[in-house]
Amino acid sequence: MVRYKSSSRRLFEIGNYAVLALISVLCFFPIVHILAISFSSSSAATAGKVGLWPVGFNMKSYSFVISQPAFLKSLGVTLQRLLLGVPINMLLGVLAAYSLSKETKDFRFRTVYVWLFVLTMLFGGGLIPTYMIVMKTGLLDSIWGLVIPSAVNVFNVVLILNFFRGLPKELLEASFMDGANHWKTLMRIVIPVSLPVLATVTLFTVVFHWNEWFSGLIYMNSPQKYPLQSYMQTVIVNKDFTRLSVANLTLLAEVSDRTVKAAQIFLGTLPILLVYPFIQRYFMGGIVMGSVKE
Amino acid sequence: MLKLMKKELPLHLMVWPALVIVLIYSYGPMLGIVIAFQKYVPAMGFFKSKWVGWDNFEYLLHLPNIWQVVGNTIYISAMKIIAGLIVPIVVALLLNEVRIHAFKRSVQTLVYLPHFLSWVILGGIVVDLLSPSTGLVNQLISWFGGKPIFFVSNNHWFPFILVSTDIWKEFGFSTIVYLAALTSINPALYEAAVMDGANRMRQTWHITLPGLLPVIILMATLSLGNVLNAGFDQVFNLYSPVVYQSGDILDTLVYRLGLIDYQYSVATAVGLLKSIVSLIFMAGSYVLAYRFANYRIF
């Protein structure tokens, strides 16, 4: 490209960098602010003196949060959910994606199956009928209620499927030539060459199970069985406003223990921050998640 | 024939575990929609509950706030759709002008992040930031001599809070599609334009934007399917009865009718109407996307 810079161009570039820097800072800044509050003293936080750096640095809020049995209990539920949910999601997804990635001439029912999966993206029974089915299948109040109903993510299946379809045909043909069947081909050829994409989908599933709070809220009858985000939903967000007059609402905002909430928010964010660099690498590579495809 | 069946058997076996889950938990609820036409009592089940025909639908049309809720839903989602198209396109165009690779990557890293956080977390952050006493935003307002505003409990402000915080969460991630499309524009076009004496502004106008147009049309039509999805997770974590007037949407209404008031049949009826309208919009937008952008998902 021809490099010719006029002064107006230079002005634009400076402005452009400034605007983008401002946007990114604004985007990330609330999280840093919350982090600063969580490490600040209670008095500084309630007086609103904290900006981007802790005032009266201490870790009391964290030790308070961690000493809460309910918090630890819900963290345990989330870990259990991850250990069960992620492998099940991946297993079902990879198996389905492999068989749906075949050409119609090799697998005559493919089109029927694909449509059965895809239709669920376009239409659903809605909240109440889904709740009824979960109840009828006996999953209310059980850890499986958080795992089984969401065990198949059609979006992920389509993503893996598209990747499998893009693999060189010769690779699979060679495997069949050597007498391998579908199972062997999947295990020894397809999965090993698809590890990067499978790793990414796994991380997405981890993020999904970590973040999902609604099914915990409605399918679990006792708060002891809430996963972390459902627990956080009830303690951080869900203040019962119904019995308060408007005059008291302002008061409520003041008595809330800001640093403890901030600590909980940050603890809920931390695992995402940890896996984020690995997920993000995938987008930088230019592959677009389940999006535009030829 | 038998041989063919045998050859395909493993492929069937591989699909079925996932298919069983989908049949039970996606198609099961679709059958469960019958309760919209019943006076459903859980103890009686789907089969013994009394049939009432269209009574539930008639009842819901006479709910005092139903049109308000429909209005809120469309108003909020329309604003989100429009802003959700414009902001990412502008940011993608700006990012496209950045030549320092490390800077571009850093910006991307920071703006993609909120997409991966749940509305429980983001809701907690938003409520803290907007708190009338200690929130940073109101401190700024006071500093400039204004009066603190209780944003999340103010019917005038609430829809704008929803739209702006939704942009915060999603605009970065939405730029990905446009950035990917930008990389596929042929560099020779720009070289030719430079030869013809076009400045950067004209290059953007005559090459970049037309190059993006198919993706823009695609995203616009696909987002039509969301006209009735005003964002349950977000609204649920930010609203309160004080702002029902401006912030109550169909999904939150369904939740309260069904799981708080136990009016299962009425809630299902509302949900069904919503699903049907969404389906029509989605089908329509797929047709449009195919017409104008030649896009097919399968």
Coordinates of C-alpha atoms in Angstrom, one line a residue, chain B residues 116-264:
Chain B
F116 CA -18.0 -13.6 28.6
L117 CA -19.4 -12.4 31.9
S118 CA -22.8 -13.3 33.1
W119 CA -25.5 -10.7 33.7
V120 CA -25.4 -11.6 37.4
I121 CA -21.9 -10.3 37.5
L122 CA -22.4 -7.4 35.2
G123 CA -25.7 -6.5 36.9
G124 CA -23.9 -6.3 40.2
I125 CA -21.3 -4.0 38.7
V126 CA -23.9 -1.8 37.0
V127 CA -25.9 -1.4 40.2
D128 CA -22.8 -0.5 42.1
L129 CA -21.7 2.0 39.4
L130 CA -25.1 3.7 39.3
S131 CA -25.8 3.7 43.0
P132 CA -27.2 7.1 43.9
S133 CA -25.0 7.5 47.0
T134 CA -21.7 5.8 46.3
G135 CA -21.8 5.0 42.6
L136 CA -19.1 6.5 40.5
V137 CA -21.5 7.8 37.9
N138 CA -23.5 9.8 40.4
Q139 CA -20.3 11.1 42.0
L140 CA -19.3 12.5 38.7
I141 CA -22.7 14.0 38.3
S142 CA -22.5 15.7 41.7
W143 CA -19.0 16.8 40.9
F144 CA -20.3 18.7 37.9
G145 CA -23.0 20.1 40.2
G146 CA -25.9 17.9 39.2
K147 CA -28.3 16.0 41.3
P148 CA -27.8 12.2 41.8
I149 CA -30.1 10.1 39.8
F150 CA -31.3 6.7 40.9
F151 CA -30.9 5.3 37.4
V152 CA -32.1 1.7 37.9
S153 CA -35.2 2.8 39.8
N154 CA -36.2 5.6 37.4
N155 CA -38.7 4.8 34.7
H156 CA -37.3 7.5 32.4
W157 CA -33.7 6.2 32.6
F158 CA -34.2 2.5 32.9
P159 CA -34.6 1.6 29.1
F160 CA -31.5 3.6 28.3
I161 CA -29.5 1.8 31.1
L162 CA -30.6 -1.5 29.5
V163 CA -29.5 -0.4 26.0
S164 CA -26.2 1.1 27.1
T165 CA -25.1 -1.7 29.3
D166 CA -26.1 -4.2 26.7
I167 CA -23.8 -2.4 24.3
W168 CA -21.1 -2.5 26.9
K169 CA -21.4 -6.3 27.0
E170 CA -21.8 -7.1 23.4
F171 CA -20.4 -4.4 21.0
G172 CA -16.8 -5.7 21.2
F173 CA -17.7 -9.2 20.5
S174 CA -20.0 -8.1 17.6
T175 CA -17.1 -6.4 15.9
I176 CA -15.5 -9.8 15.2
V177 CA -17.8 -10.5 12.2
Y178 CA -17.0 -7.2 10.6
L179 CA -13.3 -7.5 11.3
A180 CA -13.3 -10.9 9.6
A181 CA -15.2 -9.4 6.6
L182 CA -12.8 -6.5 6.4
T183 CA -9.8 -8.9 6.0
S184 CA -11.5 -10.5 3.0
I185 CA -11.7 -7.2 1.0
N186 CA -9.2 -7.4 -1.9
P187 CA -6.2 -5.0 -1.2
A188 CA -5.9 -4.4 -4.9
L189 CA -9.1 -2.3 -4.8
Y190 CA -7.4 0.1 -2.4
E191 CA -4.3 0.3 -4.5
A192 CA -6.4 1.1 -7.5
A193 CA -8.3 3.8 -5.6
V194 CA -5.1 5.4 -4.5
M195 CA -3.9 5.5 -8.1
D196 CA -7.2 7.3 -8.9
G197 CA -6.4 9.8 -6.2
A198 CA -8.9 8.7 -3.6
N199 CA -8.2 9.8 -0.1
R200 CA -8.9 7.5 3.0
M201 CA -12.3 8.9 3.5
R202 CA -13.3 8.1 -0.1
Q203 CA -11.7 4.7 0.2
T204 CA -13.8 3.9 3.2
W205 CA -16.9 5.2 1.5
H206 CA -16.4 3.5 -1.9
I207 CA -14.5 0.3 -1.0
T208 CA -14.7 -0.6 2.7
L209 CA -18.4 0.0 3.2
P210 CA -19.6 -1.7 0.0
G211 CA -17.3 -4.6 1.0
L212 CA -19.0 -4.8 4.4
L213 CA -22.5 -4.4 3.0
P214 CA -23.4 -8.1 2.6
V215 CA -22.4 -8.8 6.2
I216 CA -24.2 -5.7 7.5
I217 CA -27.4 -6.8 5.7
L218 CA -26.9 -10.2 7.0
M219 CA -26.5 -9.1 10.6
A220 CA -29.4 -6.7 10.3
T221 CA -31.8 -9.3 9.0
L222 CA -30.8 -12.0 11.4
S223 CA -31.2 -9.6 14.3
L224 CA -34.9 -9.2 13.2
G225 CA -35.5 -12.6 14.8
N226 CA -34.8 -10.9 18.2
V227 CA -37.6 -8.3 18.1
L228 CA -39.3 -10.0 21.0
N229 CA -36.1 -10.9 22.9
A230 CA -35.4 -7.8 24.9
G231 CA -32.9 -9.7 27.1
F232 CA -34.3 -11.7 30.0
D233 CA -31.0 -12.2 31.9
Q234 CA -30.2 -8.5 31.8
V235 CA -33.6 -7.2 32.7
F236 CA -34.1 -9.8 35.4
N237 CA -30.9 -8.8 37.1
L238 CA -31.5 -5.1 36.9
Y239 CA -35.2 -4.4 37.3
S240 CA -37.5 -4.0 40.3
P241 CA -41.2 -3.4 40.7
V242 CA -40.6 0.3 40.6
V243 CA -39.5 0.1 37.0
Y244 CA -42.0 -2.4 35.7
Q245 CA -43.7 0.4 33.9
S246 CA -40.7 0.9 31.6
G247 CA -38.7 -2.3 32.0
D248 CA -41.1 -5.2 32.3
I249 CA -40.8 -7.4 29.2
L250 CA -42.6 -10.5 27.9
D251 CA -40.0 -12.9 29.3
T252 CA -40.0 -11.5 32.8
L253 CA -43.8 -11.4 32.7
V254 CA -43.8 -15.1 31.7
Y255 CA -41.4 -15.9 34.6
R256 CA -43.6 -14.1 37.2
L257 CA -46.9 -15.4 35.9
G258 CA -45.6 -19.0 35.7
L259 CA -43.1 -19.5 38.4
I260 CA -44.1 -16.9 41.0
D261 CA -47.9 -16.8 40.6
Y262 CA -48.2 -20.5 39.4
Q263 CA -50.5 -19.5 36.5
Y264 CA -48.8 -22.2 34.4

